[in-house]
Coordinates of C-alpha atoms in Angstrom, one line a residue:
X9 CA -4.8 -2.8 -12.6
X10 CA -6.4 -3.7 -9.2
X11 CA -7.9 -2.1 -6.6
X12 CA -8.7 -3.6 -2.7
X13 CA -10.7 -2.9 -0.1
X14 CA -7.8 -2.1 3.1
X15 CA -8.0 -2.0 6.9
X16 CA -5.3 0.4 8.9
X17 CA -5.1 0.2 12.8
X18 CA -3.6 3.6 13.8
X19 CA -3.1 4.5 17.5
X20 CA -5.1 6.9 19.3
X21 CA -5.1 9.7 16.9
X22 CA -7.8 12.7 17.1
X23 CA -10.0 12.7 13.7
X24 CA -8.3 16.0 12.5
X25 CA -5.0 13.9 12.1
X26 CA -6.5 11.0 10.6
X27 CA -5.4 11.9 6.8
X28 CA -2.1 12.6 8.0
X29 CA -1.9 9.4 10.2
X30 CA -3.0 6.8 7.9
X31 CA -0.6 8.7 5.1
X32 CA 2.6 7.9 7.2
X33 CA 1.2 4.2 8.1
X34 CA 1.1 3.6 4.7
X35 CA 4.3 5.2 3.4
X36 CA 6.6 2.3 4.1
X37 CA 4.2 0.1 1.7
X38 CA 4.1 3.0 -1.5
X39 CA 5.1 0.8 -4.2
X40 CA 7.0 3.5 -6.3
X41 CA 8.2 6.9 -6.4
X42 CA 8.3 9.5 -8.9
X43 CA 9.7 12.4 -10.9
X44 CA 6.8 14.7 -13.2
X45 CA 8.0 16.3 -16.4
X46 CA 6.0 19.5 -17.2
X47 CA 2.2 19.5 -18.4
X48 CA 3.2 20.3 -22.1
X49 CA 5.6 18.2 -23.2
X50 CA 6.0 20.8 -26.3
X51 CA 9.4 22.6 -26.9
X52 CA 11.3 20.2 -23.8
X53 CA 14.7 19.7 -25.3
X54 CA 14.9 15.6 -25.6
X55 CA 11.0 15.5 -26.8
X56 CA 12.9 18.2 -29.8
X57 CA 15.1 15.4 -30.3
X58 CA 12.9 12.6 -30.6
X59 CA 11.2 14.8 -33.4
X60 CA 14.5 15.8 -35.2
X61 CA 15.0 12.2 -35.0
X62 CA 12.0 11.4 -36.2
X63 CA 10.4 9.2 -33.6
X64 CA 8.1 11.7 -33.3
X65 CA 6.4 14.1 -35.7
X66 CA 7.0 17.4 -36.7
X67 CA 4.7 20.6 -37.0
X68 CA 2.0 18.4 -35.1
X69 CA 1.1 19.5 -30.8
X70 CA 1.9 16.4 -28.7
X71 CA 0.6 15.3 -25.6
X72 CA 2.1 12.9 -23.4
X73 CA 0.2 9.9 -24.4
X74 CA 1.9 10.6 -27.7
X75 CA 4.9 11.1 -26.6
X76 CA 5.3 7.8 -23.7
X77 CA 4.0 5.9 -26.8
X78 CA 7.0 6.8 -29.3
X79 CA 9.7 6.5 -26.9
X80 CA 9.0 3.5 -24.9
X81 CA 8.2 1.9 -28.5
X82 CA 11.9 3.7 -29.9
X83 CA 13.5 1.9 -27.0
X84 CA 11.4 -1.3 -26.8
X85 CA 10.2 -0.8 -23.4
X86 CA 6.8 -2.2 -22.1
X87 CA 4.7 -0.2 -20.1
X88 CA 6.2 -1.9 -16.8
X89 CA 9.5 -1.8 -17.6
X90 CA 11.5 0.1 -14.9
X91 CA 12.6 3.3 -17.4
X92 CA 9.2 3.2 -19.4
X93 CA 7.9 6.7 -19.7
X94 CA 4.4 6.8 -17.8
X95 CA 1.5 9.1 -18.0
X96 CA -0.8 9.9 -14.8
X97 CA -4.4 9.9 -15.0
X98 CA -4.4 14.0 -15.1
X99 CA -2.2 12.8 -19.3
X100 CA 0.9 14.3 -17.6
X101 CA 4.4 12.1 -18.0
X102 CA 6.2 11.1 -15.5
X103 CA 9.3 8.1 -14.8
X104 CA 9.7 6.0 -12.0
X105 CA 12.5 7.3 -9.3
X106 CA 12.6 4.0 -7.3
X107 CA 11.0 0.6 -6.7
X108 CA 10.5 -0.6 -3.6
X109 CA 10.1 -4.0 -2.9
X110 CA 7.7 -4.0 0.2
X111 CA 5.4 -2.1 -2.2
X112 CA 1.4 -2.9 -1.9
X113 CA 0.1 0.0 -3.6
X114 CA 0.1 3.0 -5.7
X115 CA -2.7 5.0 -4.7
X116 CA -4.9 4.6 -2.0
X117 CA -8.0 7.2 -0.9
X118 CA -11.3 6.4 2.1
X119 CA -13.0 6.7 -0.7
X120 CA -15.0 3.2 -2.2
X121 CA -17.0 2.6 -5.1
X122 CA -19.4 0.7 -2.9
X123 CA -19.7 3.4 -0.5
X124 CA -18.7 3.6 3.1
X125 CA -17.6 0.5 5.2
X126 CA -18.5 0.3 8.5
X127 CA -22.0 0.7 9.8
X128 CA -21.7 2.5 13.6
X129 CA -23.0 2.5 16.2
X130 CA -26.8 4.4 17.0
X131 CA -25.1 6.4 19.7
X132 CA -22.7 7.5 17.5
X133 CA -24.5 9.7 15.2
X134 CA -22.7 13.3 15.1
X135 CA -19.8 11.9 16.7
X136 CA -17.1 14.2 15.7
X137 CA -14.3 10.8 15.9
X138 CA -16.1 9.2 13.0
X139 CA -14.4 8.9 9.7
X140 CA -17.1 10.6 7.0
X141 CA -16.4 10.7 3.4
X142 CA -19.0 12.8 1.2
X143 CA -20.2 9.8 -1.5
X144 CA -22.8 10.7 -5.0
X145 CA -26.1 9.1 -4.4
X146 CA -25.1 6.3 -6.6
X147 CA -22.0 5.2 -4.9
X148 CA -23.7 5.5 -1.7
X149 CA -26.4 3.2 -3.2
X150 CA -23.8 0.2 -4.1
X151 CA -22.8 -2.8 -1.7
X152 CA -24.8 -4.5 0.8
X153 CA -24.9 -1.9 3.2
X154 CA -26.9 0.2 0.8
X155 CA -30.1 2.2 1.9
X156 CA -28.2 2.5 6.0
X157 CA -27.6 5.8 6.6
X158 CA -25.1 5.2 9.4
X159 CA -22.7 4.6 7.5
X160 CA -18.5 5.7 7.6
X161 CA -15.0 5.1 6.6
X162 CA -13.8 4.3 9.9
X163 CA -13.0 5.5 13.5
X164 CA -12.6 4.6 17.0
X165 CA -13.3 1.1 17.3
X166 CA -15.8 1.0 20.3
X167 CA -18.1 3.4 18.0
X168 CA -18.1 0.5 15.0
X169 CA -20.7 -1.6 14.5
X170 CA -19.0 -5.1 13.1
X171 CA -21.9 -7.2 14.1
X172 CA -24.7 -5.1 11.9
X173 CA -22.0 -5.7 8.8
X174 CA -21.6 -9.7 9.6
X175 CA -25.3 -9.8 9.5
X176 CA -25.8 -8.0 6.7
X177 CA -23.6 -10.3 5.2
X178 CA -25.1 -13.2 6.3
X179 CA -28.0 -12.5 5.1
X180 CA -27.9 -11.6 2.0
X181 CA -25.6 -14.9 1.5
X182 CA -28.8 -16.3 3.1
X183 CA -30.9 -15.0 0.2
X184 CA -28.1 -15.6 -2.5
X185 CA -28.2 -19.1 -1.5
X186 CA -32.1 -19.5 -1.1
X187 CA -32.6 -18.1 -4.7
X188 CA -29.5 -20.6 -6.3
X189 CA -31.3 -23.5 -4.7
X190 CA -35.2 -22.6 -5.9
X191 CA -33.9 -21.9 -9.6
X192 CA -31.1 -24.9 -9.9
X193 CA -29.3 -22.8 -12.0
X194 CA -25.0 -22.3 -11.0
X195 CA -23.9 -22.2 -7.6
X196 CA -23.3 -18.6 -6.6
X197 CA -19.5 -17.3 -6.5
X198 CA -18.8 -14.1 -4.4
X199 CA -14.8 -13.2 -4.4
X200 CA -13.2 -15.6 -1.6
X201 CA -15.9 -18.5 -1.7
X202 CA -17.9 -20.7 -4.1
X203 CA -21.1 -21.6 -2.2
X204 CA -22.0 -24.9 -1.5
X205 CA -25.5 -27.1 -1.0
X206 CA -24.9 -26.2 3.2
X207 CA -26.6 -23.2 3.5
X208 CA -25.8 -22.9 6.9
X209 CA -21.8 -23.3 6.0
X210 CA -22.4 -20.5 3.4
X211 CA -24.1 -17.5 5.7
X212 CA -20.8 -18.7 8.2
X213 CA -18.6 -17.8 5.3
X214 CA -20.1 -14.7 4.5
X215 CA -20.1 -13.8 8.1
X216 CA -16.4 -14.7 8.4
X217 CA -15.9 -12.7 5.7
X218 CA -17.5 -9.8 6.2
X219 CA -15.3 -7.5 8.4
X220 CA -11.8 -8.3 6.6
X221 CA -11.0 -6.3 3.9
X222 CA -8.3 -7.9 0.9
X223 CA -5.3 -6.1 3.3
X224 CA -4.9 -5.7 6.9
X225 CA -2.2 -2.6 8.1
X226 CA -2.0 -3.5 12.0
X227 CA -0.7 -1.0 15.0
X228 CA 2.3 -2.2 14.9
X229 CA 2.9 -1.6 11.4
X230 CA 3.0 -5.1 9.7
X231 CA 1.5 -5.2 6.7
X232 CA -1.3 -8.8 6.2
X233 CA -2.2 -9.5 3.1
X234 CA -5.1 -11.9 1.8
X235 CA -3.5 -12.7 -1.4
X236 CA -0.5 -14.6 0.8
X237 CA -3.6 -16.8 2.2
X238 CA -5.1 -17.8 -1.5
X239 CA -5.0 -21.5 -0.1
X240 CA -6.7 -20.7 2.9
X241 CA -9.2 -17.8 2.9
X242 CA -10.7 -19.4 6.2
X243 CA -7.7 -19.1 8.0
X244 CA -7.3 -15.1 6.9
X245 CA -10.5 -14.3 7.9
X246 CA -10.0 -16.1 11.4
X247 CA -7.0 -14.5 11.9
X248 CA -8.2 -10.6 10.5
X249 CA -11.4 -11.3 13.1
X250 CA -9.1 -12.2 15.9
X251 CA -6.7 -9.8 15.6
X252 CA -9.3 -6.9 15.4
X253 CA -11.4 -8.9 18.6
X254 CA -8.2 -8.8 20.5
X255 CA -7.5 -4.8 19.8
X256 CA -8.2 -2.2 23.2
X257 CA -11.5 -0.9 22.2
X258 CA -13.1 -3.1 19.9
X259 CA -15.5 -3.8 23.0
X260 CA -17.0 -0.5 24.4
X261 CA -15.3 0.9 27.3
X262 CA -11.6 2.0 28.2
X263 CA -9.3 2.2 25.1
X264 CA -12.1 3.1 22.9
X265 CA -10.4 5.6 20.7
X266 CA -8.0 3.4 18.9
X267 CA -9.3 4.2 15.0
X268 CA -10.0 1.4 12.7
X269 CA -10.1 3.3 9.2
X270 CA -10.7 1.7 5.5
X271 CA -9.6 2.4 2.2
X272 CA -9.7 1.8 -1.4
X273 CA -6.0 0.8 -2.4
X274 CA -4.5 -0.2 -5.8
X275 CA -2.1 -0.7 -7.8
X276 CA -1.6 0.4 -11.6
X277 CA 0.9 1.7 -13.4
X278 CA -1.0 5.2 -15.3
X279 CA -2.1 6.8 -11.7
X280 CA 0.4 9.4 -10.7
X281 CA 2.1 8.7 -7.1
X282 CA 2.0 12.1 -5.6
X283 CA -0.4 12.7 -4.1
X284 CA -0.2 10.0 -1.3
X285 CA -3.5 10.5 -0.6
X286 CA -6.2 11.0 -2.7
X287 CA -9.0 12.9 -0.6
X288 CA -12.2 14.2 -2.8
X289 CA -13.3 16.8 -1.6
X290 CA -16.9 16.9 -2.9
X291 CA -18.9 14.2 -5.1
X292 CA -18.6 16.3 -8.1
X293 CA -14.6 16.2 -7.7
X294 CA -15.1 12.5 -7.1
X295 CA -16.9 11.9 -10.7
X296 CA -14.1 14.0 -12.4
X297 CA -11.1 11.8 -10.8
X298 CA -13.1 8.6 -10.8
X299 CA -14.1 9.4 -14.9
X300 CA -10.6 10.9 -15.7
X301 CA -9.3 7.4 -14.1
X302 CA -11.4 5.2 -15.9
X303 CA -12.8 4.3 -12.9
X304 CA -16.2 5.4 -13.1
X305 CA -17.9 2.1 -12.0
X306 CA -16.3 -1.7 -10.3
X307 CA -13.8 -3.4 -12.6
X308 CA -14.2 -7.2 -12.8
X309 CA -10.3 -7.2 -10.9
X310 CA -11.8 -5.6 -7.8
X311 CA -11.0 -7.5 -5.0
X312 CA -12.9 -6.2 -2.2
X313 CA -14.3 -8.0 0.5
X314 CA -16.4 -10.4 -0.7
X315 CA -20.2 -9.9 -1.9

């Protein structure tokens, strides 16, 4: 399984649409789609069989763990295979209807383990165009933006405040590389660099860094991808930078509307498909998904941006 920080470019679009808006600029890049059996997998006719066959056990109440693990086993399918049986995070089964091969991800939600993205602007605050996700204290408390309160998960771009994230960035590769150098122990290693004795190259990496997520959706629907730069992270940031520099309303004036939004993306094969989305709608809901998910804190296969 992995999960990645994402940047989507939509075009003007009025906040109430932005769930809807980001759902159809991502549906061209859903990896899979999918057909649910019922909850209980009890009394179904060819889970019968398996018992009266005796892949599966008699007298006993199954649950689709059970059940995916006997028949894939019976037919000597790995989890990934194409007609594996699969159970979603809620322990319901489920089978893959189709693959598609421009696939990035199977779920994606604005909602981050290390809390909101983008700092904004000062004269943004209340600005109904801003992107707000509702985060638990501790989320909130993650990432090197925690401890600013204007925080969100995107909006227009003239109401973004890219520079406060590059500095924050750079300085705290500033402090990473101050403390490495006073204790001679190993170099620090954030995600998409290995610091060096230049301190000054460091904080320009960090700073480089610091805006592009491990994905890029742009306004014209093409789909940029870090992992296709692994050779040359420098040249994915420079172009991620760009591209966003060069977009109507990255500066404040006309054009400011166009939304810039983030998500968390990933792919792995025991989350459900539908929903497209996955919203939360309070933090409570959030700690029930995120437990029922295993995903209750960073995994070391994260690959957001980089800190």
């Amino acid at each position: 399984m992995s999960k990645f920080d994402l940047l989507v470019v939509l075009p003007p679009t009025p906040p109430e649409r932005y769930d809807a808006a980001i759902a159809e600029a991502m549906e061209p890049y859903s990896a899979q789609d999918a057909t649910y059996e019922q909850v209980d997998p009890n009394g179904i006719a060819w889970v019968e069989e398996l018992r009266a066959g005796g892949v599966l056990p008699q007298g006993v109440e199954l649950t689709w763990p059970q059940v995916a693990e006997a028949y894939n086993s019976a037919n000597g399918y790995e989890n990934s295979h194409s007609k594996a049986l699969r159970v979603g995070w809620e322990g319901r089964g489920y089978w893959l209807r189709e693959w598609n091969p421009n696939g990035q991800w199977d779920y994606y939600g604005a909602y981050r383990h290390e809390g909101p993205y983008f700092p904004y602007r000062p004269e943004a605050v209340g600005d109904s165009r801003l992107w707000l996700t509702e985060y638990p204290e501790e989320f909130a408390s993650r990432g090197p933006l925690a401890g600013l309160t204007t925080r969100c998960d995107g909006g227009p771009l003239g109401l973004l405040d890219l520079e406060t994230l590059r500095d924050t960035l750079g300085r705290l590769a500033a402090a990473d590389h101050d403390a490495w150098r006073a204790s001679n122990g190993e170099a620090p290693r954030w995600d998409w660099f290995r610091f060096t004795e230049d301190r000054d190259e460091n904080i320009a990496k960090a700073r480089a860094s610091a805006v592009p997520a491990a994905a890029l959706l742009r306004l014209d629907g093409t789909w940029v991808d870090a992992d296709d730069w692994r050779d040359d992270c420098a040249g994915y940031w420079r172009y991620v930078n760009a591209y966003l520099d060069a977009l109507p309303g990255r500066h404040r004036g006309a054009g400011r509307h166009l939304p810039l939004l983030s998500a968390q993306a990933g792919s792995c094969c025991s989350w459900p498909t539908p929903p497209r989305f996955v919203p939360f709608a309070n933090p409570a809901d959030a700690r029930a998904r995120m437990s029922a998910s295993n995903h209750s804190s960073p995994s070391a296969e994260t690959r957001p941006r980089s800190y």
